[in-house]
mmCIF file of C-alpha atoms in Angstrom:
data_model
loop_
_atom_site.group_PDB
_atom_site.id
_atom_site.type_symbol
_atom_site.label_atom_id
_atom_site.label_comp_id
_atom_site.label_asym_id
_atom_site.label_seq_id
_atom_site.Cartn_x
_atom_site.Cartn_y
_atom_site.Cartn_z
ATOM 1 C CA ASP A 1 55.847 1.747 -131.677
ATOM 2 C CA PHE A 2 54.393 3.326 -134.994
ATOM 3 C CA VAL A 3 54.670 6.902 -133.542
ATOM 4 C CA PHE A 4 57.927 6.380 -131.906
ATOM 5 C CA ASP A 5 59.436 4.814 -135.046
ATOM 6 C CA ALA A 6 58.609 7.844 -136.811
ATOM 7 C CA PHE A 7 61.158 9.764 -135.118
ATOM 8 C CA LEU A 8 63.996 7.135 -135.246
ATOM 9 C CA GLY A 9 66.660 8.380 -137.792
ATOM 10 C CA SER A 10 69.846 10.319 -138.031
ATOM 11 C CA TYR A 11 70.422 13.923 -137.330
ATOM 12 C CA ALA A 12 70.895 14.340 -140.957
ATOM 13 C CA ASP A 13 67.318 13.011 -141.583
ATOM 14 C CA GLN A 14 65.655 15.299 -139.577
ATOM 15 C CA ARG A 15 63.399 12.946 -137.933
ATOM 16 C CA THR A 16 63.240 14.315 -134.481
ATOM 17 C CA PHE A 17 60.229 15.503 -132.363
ATOM 18 C CA TYR A 18 60.856 19.589 -132.733
ATOM 19 C CA HIS A 19 59.213 20.550 -129.448
ATOM 20 C CA GLY A 20 60.110 23.319 -127.203
ATOM 21 C CA HIS A 21 58.674 26.149 -125.103
ATOM 22 C CA THR A 22 58.189 29.580 -126.313
ATOM 23 C CA PHE A 23 60.520 31.662 -123.875
ATOM 24 C CA THR A 24 63.178 28.577 -123.657
ATOM 25 C CA GLY A 25 66.610 30.005 -123.617
ATOM 26 C CA SER A 26 65.203 33.443 -123.707
ATOM 27 C CA ALA A 27 67.558 36.026 -121.740
ATOM 28 C CA LEU A 28 64.718 38.361 -121.316
ATOM 29 C CA GLY A 29 62.366 35.862 -119.877
ATOM 30 C CA CYS A 30 65.274 34.602 -117.685
ATOM 31 C CA ALA A 31 65.847 38.268 -116.479
ATOM 32 C CA ALA A 32 61.930 38.571 -115.836
ATOM 33 C CA ALA A 33 61.888 35.352 -113.940
ATOM 34 C CA LEU A 34 64.650 36.429 -111.765
ATOM 35 C CA ALA A 35 63.227 39.821 -111.173
ATOM 36 C CA THR A 36 60.067 38.211 -110.133
ATOM 37 C CA LEU A 37 61.989 35.750 -107.590
ATOM 38 C CA ASP A 38 63.352 39.072 -106.016
ATOM 39 C CA VAL A 39 59.952 40.392 -105.533
ATOM 40 C CA LEU A 40 58.250 37.120 -104.331
ATOM 41 C CA SER A 41 61.365 36.695 -101.734
ATOM 42 C CA GLN A 42 60.639 40.138 -100.142
ATOM 43 C CA THR A 43 60.078 39.696 -96.215
ATOM 44 C CA GLY A 44 56.434 39.835 -95.679
ATOM 45 C CA LEU A 45 55.219 39.802 -99.248
ATOM 46 C CA LEU A 46 53.192 36.616 -99.150
ATOM 47 C CA ARG A 47 51.678 37.749 -95.606
ATOM 48 C CA LYS A 48 50.574 40.969 -97.324
ATOM 49 C CA VAL A 49 48.950 39.253 -100.234
ATOM 50 C CA ARG A 50 47.243 36.887 -97.704
ATOM 51 C CA GLU A 51 46.033 39.572 -95.299
ATOM 52 C CA GLU A 52 45.549 42.722 -97.419
ATOM 53 C CA THR A 53 45.709 41.904 -101.278
ATOM 54 C CA ILE A 54 43.478 38.856 -101.525
ATOM 55 C CA PRO A 55 40.680 40.364 -99.090
ATOM 56 C CA ASN A 56 40.844 43.666 -101.076
ATOM 57 C CA PHE A 57 40.598 41.869 -104.349
ATOM 58 C CA TRP A 58 37.497 39.910 -103.345
ATOM 59 C CA ARG A 59 35.967 43.282 -101.788
ATOM 60 C CA MET A 60 36.521 44.867 -105.059
ATOM 61 C CA LEU A 61 34.861 42.250 -107.039
ATOM 62 C CA GLU A 62 31.852 42.097 -104.528
ATOM 63 C CA PRO A 63 29.601 44.732 -106.003
ATOM 64 C CA LEU A 64 29.576 42.604 -109.294
ATOM 65 C CA ARG A 65 27.246 40.067 -107.638
ATOM 66 C CA GLN A 66 24.661 42.779 -107.756
ATOM 67 C CA HIS A 67 24.710 43.063 -111.456
ATOM 68 C CA ALA A 68 21.804 42.154 -113.373
ATOM 69 C CA HIS A 69 23.964 40.194 -115.869
ATOM 70 C CA VAL A 70 26.430 38.528 -113.630
ATOM 71 C CA GLY A 71 25.237 35.216 -112.550
ATOM 72 C CA ASP A 72 28.189 33.793 -110.347
ATOM 73 C CA LEU A 73 31.212 35.184 -108.965
ATOM 74 C CA ARG A 74 33.479 32.457 -107.867
ATOM 75 C CA GLY A 75 36.980 31.695 -107.116
ATOM 76 C CA ARG A 76 39.959 31.394 -104.955
ATOM 77 C CA GLY A 77 42.769 33.640 -103.698
ATOM 78 C CA MET A 78 43.713 36.001 -106.601
ATOM 79 C CA MET A 79 41.529 33.989 -109.341
ATOM 80 C CA ALA A 80 38.047 35.062 -109.895
ATOM 81 C CA GLY A 81 35.365 33.968 -112.530
ATOM 82 C CA ILE A 82 32.816 36.012 -113.335
ATOM 83 C CA GLU A 83 29.602 34.422 -115.240
ATOM 84 C CA LEU A 84 27.655 36.392 -117.672
ATOM 85 C CA ILE A 85 24.193 35.658 -117.941
ATOM 86 C CA GLN A 86 21.037 37.210 -119.706
ATOM 87 C CA ASP A 87 18.699 37.396 -116.891
ATOM 88 C CA LYS A 88 19.583 36.693 -113.215
ATOM 89 C CA ALA A 89 15.973 36.464 -111.979
ATOM 90 C CA ALA A 90 15.045 33.926 -115.081
ATOM 91 C CA ARG A 91 18.214 32.091 -114.633
ATOM 92 C CA LEU A 92 18.900 32.545 -118.511
ATOM 93 C CA ASP A 93 22.322 31.869 -119.775
ATOM 94 C CA CYS A 94 23.465 34.016 -122.890
ATOM 95 C CA ASP A 95 23.448 32.997 -126.359
ATOM 96 C CA ARG A 96 26.966 31.619 -126.766
ATOM 97 C CA ASN A 97 26.979 32.863 -130.301
ATOM 98 C CA GLU A 98 26.803 36.433 -128.984
ATOM 99 C CA ARG A 99 30.251 35.912 -127.200
ATOM 100 C CA LYS A 100 29.573 38.425 -124.405
ATOM 101 C CA GLY A 101 32.740 36.990 -122.692
ATOM 102 C CA HIS A 102 34.717 38.022 -125.503
ATOM 103 C CA ARG A 103 33.107 41.373 -125.749
ATOM 104 C CA VAL A 104 33.731 42.080 -122.159
ATOM 105 C CA VAL A 105 37.375 41.477 -122.893
ATOM 106 C CA LEU A 106 37.428 43.755 -125.930
ATOM 107 C CA ALA A 107 35.913 46.384 -123.910
ATOM 108 C CA ALA A 108 38.547 45.895 -121.099
ATOM 109 C CA ARG A 109 41.538 46.056 -123.599
ATOM 110 C CA LYS A 110 40.016 49.169 -124.750
ATOM 111 C CA ARG A 111 40.645 50.497 -121.054
ATOM 112 C CA GLY A 112 43.796 49.284 -120.830
ATOM 113 C CA VAL A 113 43.262 46.107 -118.881
ATOM 114 C CA ASN A 114 43.953 42.505 -120.091
ATOM 115 C CA LEU A 115 41.211 39.873 -119.115
ATOM 116 C CA ARG A 116 40.637 36.519 -120.360
ATOM 117 C CA ALA A 117 37.158 34.716 -121.274
ATOM 118 C CA ILE A 118 36.060 30.962 -121.390
ATOM 119 C CA GLY A 119 32.780 31.250 -123.080
ATOM 120 C CA ASP A 120 30.626 33.536 -120.802
ATOM 121 C CA LEU A 121 33.165 33.220 -118.049
ATOM 122 C CA VAL A 122 35.450 36.324 -117.669
ATOM 123 C CA LEU A 123 38.578 35.549 -115.704
ATOM 124 C CA ALA A 124 40.251 38.209 -113.577
ATOM 125 C CA VAL A 125 43.652 36.998 -112.505
ATOM 126 C CA PRO A 126 45.651 40.112 -111.065
ATOM 127 C CA PRO A 127 49.305 39.605 -110.262
ATOM 128 C CA LEU A 128 50.018 39.053 -106.659
ATOM 129 C CA THR A 129 52.105 42.517 -106.687
ATOM 130 C CA ILE A 130 48.939 44.491 -107.891
ATOM 131 C CA THR A 131 48.841 47.835 -106.088
ATOM 132 C CA THR A 132 45.839 49.557 -104.457
ATOM 133 C CA GLU A 133 45.496 51.804 -107.484
ATOM 134 C CA GLU A 134 45.721 49.149 -110.046
ATOM 135 C CA MET A 135 43.086 47.130 -108.068
ATOM 136 C CA ALA A 136 40.712 50.122 -108.270
ATOM 137 C CA LEU A 137 41.196 50.268 -112.025
ATOM 138 C CA LEU A 138 40.501 46.884 -112.363
ATOM 139 C CA GLY A 139 37.264 47.006 -110.614
ATOM 140 C CA ARG A 140 36.352 50.076 -112.484
ATOM 141 C CA VAL A 141 37.196 48.408 -116.008
ATOM 142 C CA LEU A 142 35.284 45.018 -115.005
ATOM 143 C CA LYS A 143 32.046 47.243 -114.180
ATOM 144 C CA GLU A 144 32.260 49.307 -117.287
ATOM 145 C CA SER A 145 33.346 46.468 -119.485
ATOM 146 C CA ILE A 146 30.390 44.401 -118.359
ATOM 147 C CA GLU A 147 27.952 47.200 -118.884
ATOM 148 C CA GLU A 148 29.156 47.733 -122.345
ATOM 149 C CA ALA A 149 29.079 44.033 -123.322
ATOM 150 C CA SER A 150 25.583 43.889 -121.837
ATOM 151 C CA ILE A 151 24.277 46.246 -124.721
ATOM 152 C CA GLY A 152 22.186 43.587 -126.486
ATOM 153 C CA PHE A 153 21.545 41.178 -123.655
ATOM 154 C CA GLU A 154 17.559 41.249 -124.474
ATOM 155 C CA LYS A 155 18.451 38.703 -127.216
ATOM 156 C CA PRO A 156 16.611 35.277 -126.503
ATOM 157 C CA CYS A 157 18.835 32.808 -124.409
ATOM 158 C CA VAL A 158 18.705 29.519 -123.095
ATOM 159 C CA LYS A 159 16.881 28.601 -119.497
ATOM 160 C CA GLN A 160 19.371 27.188 -117.031
ATOM 161 C CA ALA A 161 18.594 23.474 -115.963
#
């Protein structure tokens, strides 16, 4: 009741819960959503994604498994998580203060690709409509960005349990 009562009052009292979504009522957001629905409803798109795009995405990512500073590569469909580690053979995690995932994101951004990191897990989640050329770019940028961020991985790290 305490929380609920804090919002009770007249309009003039301005005791309301001012909450909304960033793109609520956005004409541009609505136009983008409608254009997306047009693309997604194209005949054969989802079959192509299932039979071509997703397998190509994972083939593109596969070489990263061999990278000295990639501990795990996991995901499903068009969502992949690339775990950064200090040393694969010794199973050493990176020092979190080094922010290796963030460094990969910044290196990718310089190359025109937007990634996201959660700690030392780099996320690659391209759109279902990614082209073959864009997929190749993503693969190249991931490799180059991990290489760039790997400079200095010789710092002491934590042994995995």
